[in-house]
Amino acid sequence: MTKTALVCGAGGFIGSHLVKRLKADGFVVHGADLKYPEFDTSQADYFSIGDLRDQSFVLSLISQQFDEVYQLAADMGGAGYLFTGENDANVMASSALINLNVLGACRRADIKRILYSSSACVYPEENQRSESDPLCVEHSVYPANPDSEYGWEKLFSERIYLAHNRNHEMECRIARYHNIFGPMGTFCGGREKVPAALCRKVVEAPEGGIIEVWGDGAQTRSFLFVHECVEATVRLMRSSFVGPVNIGSEDLISINDLARMVIEISGKDLQIKNVTGPVGVRGRRSDNNLIREKLNWQPHLSLRTGMEATYRWIAAQVGQAET
């Protein structure tokens, strides 16, 4: 019998890639979101446009059985959206409502298996003050002290899913994503993440020009290509392991060095200017010991290879917009 999957947030970056993977696996896929994918046609068999904060919409959406439900929908963006403080109330309320609605509807429909996409932003701020040795092992999340309200909401929602496992015999899985990037991701408008933003800045900069990087550029992150994120996500969903578990790369790089990598990929002669802006914690890197042990997974694609693919795609998009 053909299996079915629901992807909440199917119009988003990771969600649209996940839909493609599920179709390749032979699933009948139903997508749901406020919007269709920004840069591509969704491959979902069915796509419901609606607001997952609206309980009546979610109940109508989850009125049938699904073998797998992926809850990726959230109010989110890059540092320019999440770390200014201007969007905190909407970020927290919107995402919490979505999770409560999806869990309640799945419980009512007797759907057991849900995967929730949490975030590396749940980790305590004091564990991420070192650029060279941040602490993001899964159990270090408590005592809790995320550096953003987005992180607090993600941690709260993790606990909601785990409570449903305990109290309602559900089989929810929790993934903590670490800086996922790649083609088809937003690269302008204020919600873009660092890799896409840097690629856009380099594409748009004239030869011999300057690109701006927020902060002193010494802050570090690890970045995971979206195809590898999708592989780990599907493995977690179909495993007996609940999580929470990190899904990310262990390769740490400073933001200035990432900018230099993009400039080198472009072949341009550009300079970096560090400017004041929201930057988040000083260092963040995925600790992959647990996921290697439980799922026998680790990323294989180099950051350079992923950034080359992302740069080429964004360059093509910017070029199309200018013609």
PDB file of N, CA, C and O in Angstrom, residues 208-261:
ATOM      1  N   GLY A 208      35.940  45.135  -7.342  1.00  0.00           N
ATOM      2  CA  GLY A 208      36.712  46.072  -6.559  1.00  0.00           C
ATOM      3  C   GLY A 208      35.927  46.733  -5.438  1.00  0.00           C
ATOM      4  O   GLY A 208      36.448  47.630  -4.765  1.00  0.00           O
ATOM      5  N   GLY A 209      34.701  46.273  -5.214  1.00  0.00           N
ATOM      6  CA  GLY A 209      33.836  46.889  -4.224  1.00  0.00           C
ATOM      7  C   GLY A 209      33.980  46.287  -2.830  1.00  0.00           C
ATOM      8  O   GLY A 209      34.934  45.568  -2.533  1.00  0.00           O
ATOM      9  N   ILE A 210      32.981  46.578  -1.990  1.00  0.00           N
ATOM     10  CA  ILE A 210      32.991  46.180  -0.581  1.00  0.00           C
ATOM     11  C   ILE A 210      31.685  45.475  -0.253  1.00  0.00           C
ATOM     12  O   ILE A 210      30.621  45.866  -0.741  1.00  0.00           O
ATOM     13  N   ILE A 211      31.763  44.413   0.563  1.00  0.00           N
ATOM     14  CA  ILE A 211      30.554  43.820   1.135  1.00  0.00           C
ATOM     15  C   ILE A 211      30.585  44.017   2.647  1.00  0.00           C
ATOM     16  O   ILE A 211      31.651  43.967   3.264  1.00  0.00           O
ATOM     17  N   GLU A 212      29.425  44.256   3.224  1.00  0.00           N
ATOM     18  CA  GLU A 212      29.325  44.452   4.662  1.00  0.00           C
ATOM     19  C   GLU A 212      28.990  43.145   5.361  1.00  0.00           C
ATOM     20  O   GLU A 212      28.138  42.382   4.888  1.00  0.00           O
ATOM     21  N   VAL A 213      29.651  42.907   6.491  1.00  0.00           N
ATOM     22  CA  VAL A 213      29.395  41.739   7.339  1.00  0.00           C
ATOM     23  C   VAL A 213      29.070  42.242   8.734  1.00  0.00           C
ATOM     24  O   VAL A 213      29.832  43.032   9.304  1.00  0.00           O
ATOM     25  N   TRP A 214      27.950  41.786   9.281  1.00  0.00           N
ATOM     26  CA  TRP A 214      27.537  42.242  10.607  1.00  0.00           C
ATOM     27  C   TRP A 214      28.482  41.724  11.693  1.00  0.00           C
ATOM     28  O   TRP A 214      28.933  40.578  11.655  1.00  0.00           O
ATOM     29  N   GLY A 215      28.762  42.579  12.669  1.00  0.00           N
ATOM     30  CA  GLY A 215      29.637  42.213  13.771  1.00  0.00           C
ATOM     31  C   GLY A 215      31.097  42.284  13.372  1.00  0.00           C
ATOM     32  O   GLY A 215      31.452  42.793  12.304  1.00  0.00           O
ATOM     33  N   ASP A 216      31.951  41.734  14.231  1.00  0.00           N
ATOM     34  CA  ASP A 216      33.387  41.772  13.927  1.00  0.00           C
ATOM     35  C   ASP A 216      33.818  40.654  12.987  1.00  0.00           C
ATOM     36  O   ASP A 216      34.974  40.593  12.564  1.00  0.00           O
ATOM     37  N   GLY A 217      32.892  39.743  12.652  1.00  0.00           N
ATOM     38  CA  GLY A 217      33.186  38.672  11.704  1.00  0.00           C
ATOM     39  C   GLY A 217      33.903  37.490  12.306  1.00  0.00           C
ATOM     40  O   GLY A 217      34.115  36.476  11.634  1.00  0.00           O
ATOM     41  N   ALA A 218      34.285  37.590  13.594  1.00  0.00           N
ATOM     42  CA  ALA A 218      34.969  36.482  14.253  1.00  0.00           C
ATOM     43  C   ALA A 218      33.990  35.471  14.828  1.00  0.00           C
ATOM     44  O   ALA A 218      34.399  34.369  15.212  1.00  0.00           O
ATOM     45  N   GLN A 219      32.707  35.835  14.893  1.00  0.00           N
ATOM     46  CA  GLN A 219      31.705  34.879  15.366  1.00  0.00           C
ATOM     47  C   GLN A 219      31.658  33.676  14.419  1.00  0.00           C
ATOM     48  O   GLN A 219      31.858  33.811  13.221  1.00  0.00           O
ATOM     49  N   THR A 220      31.433  32.488  14.984  1.00  0.00           N
ATOM     50  CA  THR A 220      31.535  31.256  14.206  1.00  0.00           C
ATOM     51  C   THR A 220      30.214  30.496  14.175  1.00  0.00           C
ATOM     52  O   THR A 220      29.390  30.611  15.084  1.00  0.00           O
ATOM     53  N   ARG A 221      30.067  29.699  13.120  1.00  0.00           N
ATOM     54  CA  ARG A 221      28.913  28.814  12.972  1.00  0.00           C
ATOM     55  C   ARG A 221      29.350  27.575  12.180  1.00  0.00           C
ATOM     56  O   ARG A 221      30.376  27.570  11.503  1.00  0.00           O
ATOM     57  N   SER A 222      28.516  26.533  12.249  1.00  0.00           N
ATOM     58  CA  SER A 222      28.639  25.411  11.312  1.00  0.00           C
ATOM     59  C   SER A 222      27.391  25.409  10.441  1.00  0.00           C
ATOM     60  O   SER A 222      26.307  25.773  10.896  1.00  0.00           O
ATOM     61  N   PHE A 223      27.544  24.997   9.188  1.00  0.00           N
ATOM     62  CA  PHE A 223      26.459  25.079   8.209  1.00  0.00           C
ATOM     63  C   PHE A 223      26.269  23.718   7.530  1.00  0.00           C
ATOM     64  O   PHE A 223      27.242  23.043   7.183  1.00  0.00           O
ATOM     65  N   LEU A 224      25.007  23.333   7.330  1.00  0.00           N
ATOM     66  CA  LEU A 224      24.685  22.031   6.737  1.00  0.00           C
ATOM     67  C   LEU A 224      23.888  22.223   5.459  1.00  0.00           C
ATOM     68  O   LEU A 224      22.876  22.935   5.433  1.00  0.00           O
ATOM     69  N   PHE A 225      24.317  21.542   4.392  1.00  0.00           N
ATOM     70  CA  PHE A 225      23.617  21.614   3.102  1.00  0.00           C
ATOM     71  C   PHE A 225      22.259  20.937   3.211  1.00  0.00           C
ATOM     72  O   PHE A 225      22.101  19.908   3.863  1.00  0.00           O
ATOM     73  N   VAL A 226      21.272  21.504   2.544  1.00  0.00           N
ATOM     74  CA  VAL A 226      19.876  21.105   2.748  1.00  0.00           C
ATOM     75  C   VAL A 226      19.617  19.639   2.392  1.00  0.00           C
ATOM     76  O   VAL A 226      18.816  18.965   3.060  1.00  0.00           O
ATOM     77  N   HIS A 227      20.274  19.106   1.374  1.00  0.00           N
ATOM     78  CA  HIS A 227      20.025  17.710   1.001  1.00  0.00           C
ATOM     79  C   HIS A 227      20.450  16.759   2.125  1.00  0.00           C
ATOM     80  O   HIS A 227      19.801  15.726   2.351  1.00  0.00           O
ATOM     81  N   GLU A 228      21.522  17.101   2.820  1.00  0.00           N
ATOM     82  CA  GLU A 228      21.975  16.266   3.925  1.00  0.00           C
ATOM     83  C   GLU A 228      21.032  16.404   5.119  1.00  0.00           C
ATOM     84  O   GLU A 228      20.780  15.436   5.843  1.00  0.00           O
ATOM     85  N   CYS A 229      20.499  17.593   5.318  1.00  0.00           N
ATOM     86  CA  CYS A 229      19.497  17.798   6.360  1.00  0.00           C
ATOM     87  C   CYS A 229      18.276  16.920   6.119  1.00  0.00           C
ATOM     88  O   CYS A 229      17.758  16.286   7.049  1.00  0.00           O
ATOM     89  N   VAL A 230      17.815  16.869   4.889  1.00  0.00           N
ATOM     90  CA  VAL A 230      16.634  16.064   4.554  1.00  0.00           C
ATOM     91  C   VAL A 230      16.900  14.582   4.790  1.00  0.00           C
ATOM     92  O   VAL A 230      16.055  13.866   5.333  1.00  0.00           O
ATOM     93  N   GLU A 231      18.079  14.107   4.424  1.00  0.00           N
ATOM     94  CA  GLU A 231      18.431  12.701   4.653  1.00  0.00           C
ATOM     95  C   GLU A 231      18.387  12.361   6.140  1.00  0.00           C
ATOM     96  O   GLU A 231      17.809  11.348   6.551  1.00  0.00           O
ATOM     97  N   ALA A 232      19.001  13.205   6.964  1.00  0.00           N
ATOM     98  CA  ALA A 232      19.001  12.956   8.405  1.00  0.00           C
ATOM     99  C   ALA A 232      17.593  13.038   8.981  1.00  0.00           C
ATOM    100  O   ALA A 232      17.225  12.269   9.882  1.00  0.00           O
ATOM    101  N   THR A 233      16.789  13.947   8.472  1.00  0.00           N
ATOM    102  CA  THR A 233      15.412  14.107   8.942  1.00  0.00           C
ATOM    103  C   THR A 233      14.592  12.855   8.689  1.00  0.00           C
ATOM    104  O   THR A 233      13.869  12.372   9.577  1.00  0.00           O
ATOM    105  N   VAL A 234      14.699  12.331   7.489  1.00  0.00           N
ATOM    106  CA  VAL A 234      13.945  11.123   7.144  1.00  0.00           C
ATOM    107  C   VAL A 234      14.434   9.935   7.972  1.00  0.00           C
ATOM    108  O   VAL A 234      13.627   9.116   8.443  1.00  0.00           O
ATOM    109  N   ARG A 235      15.727   9.828   8.181  1.00  0.00           N
ATOM    110  CA  ARG A 235      16.261   8.740   9.016  1.00  0.00           C
ATOM    111  C   ARG A 235      15.700   8.813  10.429  1.00  0.00           C
ATOM    112  O   ARG A 235      15.328   7.794  11.017  1.00  0.00           O
ATOM    113  N   LEU A 236      15.654  10.022  10.988  1.00  0.00           N
ATOM    114  CA  LEU A 236      15.124  10.184  12.336  1.00  0.00           C
ATOM    115  C   LEU A 236      13.661   9.813  12.392  1.00  0.00           C
ATOM    116  O   LEU A 236      13.224   9.091  13.302  1.00  0.00           O
ATOM    117  N   MET A 237      12.888  10.275  11.436  1.00  0.00           N
ATOM    118  CA  MET A 237      11.452   9.960  11.414  1.00  0.00           C
ATOM    119  C   MET A 237      11.207   8.459  11.414  1.00  0.00           C
ATOM    120  O   MET A 237      10.317   7.955  12.112  1.00  0.00           O
ATOM    121  N   ARG A 238      12.001   7.709  10.681  1.00  0.00           N
ATOM    122  CA  ARG A 238      11.736   6.278  10.487  1.00  0.00           C
ATOM    123  C   ARG A 238      12.526   5.401  11.450  1.00  0.00           C
ATOM    124  O   ARG A 238      12.539   4.177  11.308  1.00  0.00           O
ATOM    125  N   SER A 239      13.162   6.022  12.424  1.00  0.00           N
ATOM    126  CA  SER A 239      13.936   5.279  13.415  1.00  0.00           C
ATOM    127  C   SER A 239      13.109   5.078  14.682  1.00  0.00           C
ATOM    128  O   SER A 239      11.998   5.595  14.822  1.00  0.00           O
ATOM    129  N   SER A 240      13.696   4.352  15.624  1.00  0.00           N
ATOM    130  CA  SER A 240      13.064   4.176  16.934  1.00  0.00           C
ATOM    131  C   SER A 240      13.551   5.216  17.939  1.00  0.00           C
ATOM    132  O   SER A 240      13.164   5.187  19.105  1.00  0.00           O
ATOM    133  N   PHE A 241      14.383   6.142  17.485  1.00  0.00           N
ATOM    134  CA  PHE A 241      14.972   7.144  18.365  1.00  0.00           C
ATOM    135  C   PHE A 241      14.099   8.392  18.394  1.00  0.00           C
ATOM    136  O   PHE A 241      13.713   8.914  17.348  1.00  0.00           O
ATOM    137  N   VAL A 242      13.808   8.882  19.584  1.00  0.00           N
ATOM    138  CA  VAL A 242      12.936  10.042  19.745  1.00  0.00           C
ATOM    139  C   VAL A 242      13.697  11.354  19.559  1.00  0.00           C
ATOM    140  O   VAL A 242      13.200  12.297  18.953  1.00  0.00           O
ATOM    141  N   GLY A 243      14.920  11.451  20.092  1.00  0.00           N
ATOM    142  CA  GLY A 243      15.618  12.713  20.154  1.00  0.00           C
ATOM    143  C   GLY A 243      15.342  13.382  21.489  1.00  0.00           C
ATOM    144  O   GLY A 243      14.890  12.710  22.428  1.00  0.00           O
ATOM    145  N   PRO A 244      15.566  14.677  21.596  1.00  0.00           N
ATOM    146  CA  PRO A 244      16.074  15.597  20.576  1.00  0.00           C
ATOM    147  C   PRO A 244      17.504  15.262  20.135  1.00  0.00           C
ATOM    148  O   PRO A 244      18.303  14.787  20.924  1.00  0.00           O
ATOM    149  N   VAL A 245      17.772  15.540  18.867  1.00  0.00           N
ATOM    150  CA  VAL A 245      19.092  15.253  18.330  1.00  0.00           C
ATOM    151  C   VAL A 245      19.508  16.354  17.366  1.00  0.00           C
ATOM    152  O   VAL A 245      18.677  16.885  16.613  1.00  0.00           O
ATOM    153  N   ASN A 246      20.786  16.718  17.407  1.00  0.00           N
ATOM    154  CA  ASN A 246      21.325  17.714  16.487  1.00  0.00           C
ATOM    155  C   ASN A 246      21.365  17.175  15.067  1.00  0.00           C
ATOM    156  O   ASN A 246      21.763  16.022  14.834  1.00  0.00           O
ATOM    157  N   ILE A 247      20.991  18.011  14.118  1.00  0.00           N
ATOM    158  CA  ILE A 247      21.197  17.727  12.697  1.00  0.00           C
ATOM    159  C   ILE A 247      21.968  18.914  12.140  1.00  0.00           C
ATOM    160  O   ILE A 247      21.417  20.007  11.961  1.00  0.00           O
ATOM    161  N   GLY A 248      23.256  18.713  11.947  1.00  0.00           N
ATOM    162  CA  GLY A 248      24.112  19.807  11.507  1.00  0.00           C
ATOM    163  C   GLY A 248      25.494  19.313  11.142  1.00  0.00           C
ATOM    164  O   GLY A 248      25.751  18.104  11.083  1.00  0.00           O
ATOM    165  N   SER A 249      26.388  20.248  10.914  1.00  0.00           N
ATOM    166  CA  SER A 249      27.777  19.943  10.587  1.00  0.00           C
ATOM    167  C   SER A 249      28.655  20.279  11.786  1.00  0.00           C
ATOM    168  O   SER A 249      28.335  21.166  12.570  1.00  0.00           O
ATOM    169  N   GLU A 250      29.772  19.595  11.902  1.00  0.00           N
ATOM    170  CA  GLU A 250      30.740  19.890  12.961  1.00  0.00           C
ATOM    171  C   GLU A 250      31.872  20.801  12.477  1.00  0.00           C
ATOM    172  O   GLU A 250      32.767  21.132  13.245  1.00  0.00           O
ATOM    173  N   ASP A 251      31.833  21.206  11.206  1.00  0.00           N
ATOM    174  CA  ASP A 251      32.893  22.045  10.644  1.00  0.00           C
ATOM    175  C   ASP A 251      32.619  23.509  10.958  1.00  0.00           C
ATOM    176  O   ASP A 251      31.686  24.118  10.428  1.00  0.00           O
ATOM    177  N   LEU A 252      33.444  24.080  11.821  1.00  0.00           N
ATOM    178  CA  LEU A 252      33.259  25.442  12.310  1.00  0.00           C
ATOM    179  C   LEU A 252      33.989  26.435  11.398  1.00  0.00           C
ATOM    180  O   LEU A 252      35.109  26.186  10.969  1.00  0.00           O
ATOM    181  N   ILE A 253      33.329  27.569  11.134  1.00  0.00           N
ATOM    182  CA  ILE A 253      33.955  28.605  10.312  1.00  0.00           C
ATOM    183  C   ILE A 253      33.498  29.978  10.810  1.00  0.00           C
ATOM    184  O   ILE A 253      32.356  30.143  11.237  1.00  0.00           O
ATOM    185  N   SER A 254      34.411  30.956  10.768  1.00  0.00           N
ATOM    186  CA  SER A 254      34.015  32.314  11.133  1.00  0.00           C
ATOM    187  C   SER A 254      33.214  32.933   9.987  1.00  0.00           C
ATOM    188  O   SER A 254      33.337  32.529   8.822  1.00  0.00           O
ATOM    189  N   ILE A 255      32.407  33.937  10.315  1.00  0.00           N
ATOM    190  CA  ILE A 255      31.586  34.572   9.288  1.00  0.00           C
ATOM    191  C   ILE A 255      32.460  35.334   8.292  1.00  0.00           C
ATOM    192  O   ILE A 255      32.185  35.339   7.085  1.00  0.00           O
ATOM    193  N   ASN A 256      33.525  35.937   8.769  1.00  0.00           N
ATOM    194  CA  ASN A 256      34.439  36.585   7.815  1.00  0.00           C
ATOM    195  C   ASN A 256      35.078  35.574   6.874  1.00  0.00           C
ATOM    196  O   ASN A 256      35.242  35.834   5.674  1.00  0.00           O
ATOM    197  N   ASP A 257      35.460  34.408   7.397  1.00  0.00           N
ATOM    198  CA  ASP A 257      36.057  33.379   6.535  1.00  0.00           C
ATOM    199  C   ASP A 257      35.025  32.830   5.553  1.00  0.00           C
ATOM    200  O   ASP A 257      35.371  32.483   4.415  1.00  0.00           O
ATOM    201  N   LEU A 258      33.774  32.736   5.981  1.00  0.00           N
ATOM    202  CA  LEU A 258      32.725  32.315   5.053  1.00  0.00           C
ATOM    203  C   LEU A 258      32.561  33.351   3.942  1.00  0.00           C
ATOM    204  O   LEU A 258      32.416  32.994   2.764  1.00  0.00           O
ATOM    205  N   ALA A 259      32.618  34.620   4.307  1.00  0.00           N
ATOM    206  CA  ALA A 259      32.539  35.679   3.297  1.00  0.00           C
ATOM    207  C   ALA A 259      33.712  35.588   2.325  1.00  0.00           C
ATOM    208  O   ALA A 259      33.546  35.750   1.110  1.00  0.00           O
ATOM    209  N   ARG A 260      34.904  35.325   2.854  1.00  0.00           N
ATOM    210  CA  ARG A 260      36.082  35.183   1.983  1.00  0.00           C
ATOM    211  C   ARG A 260      35.910  33.999   1.034  1.00  0.00           C
ATOM    212  O   ARG A 260      36.320  34.051  -0.134  1.00  0.00           O
ATOM    213  N   MET A 261      35.296  32.911   1.528  1.00  0.00           N
ATOM    214  CA  MET A 261      35.053  31.750   0.682  1.00  0.00           C
ATOM    215  C   MET A 261      34.123  32.114  -0.476  1.00  0.00           C
ATOM    216  O   MET A 261      34.370  31.740  -1.633  1.00  0.00           O
TER     217      MET A 261
END
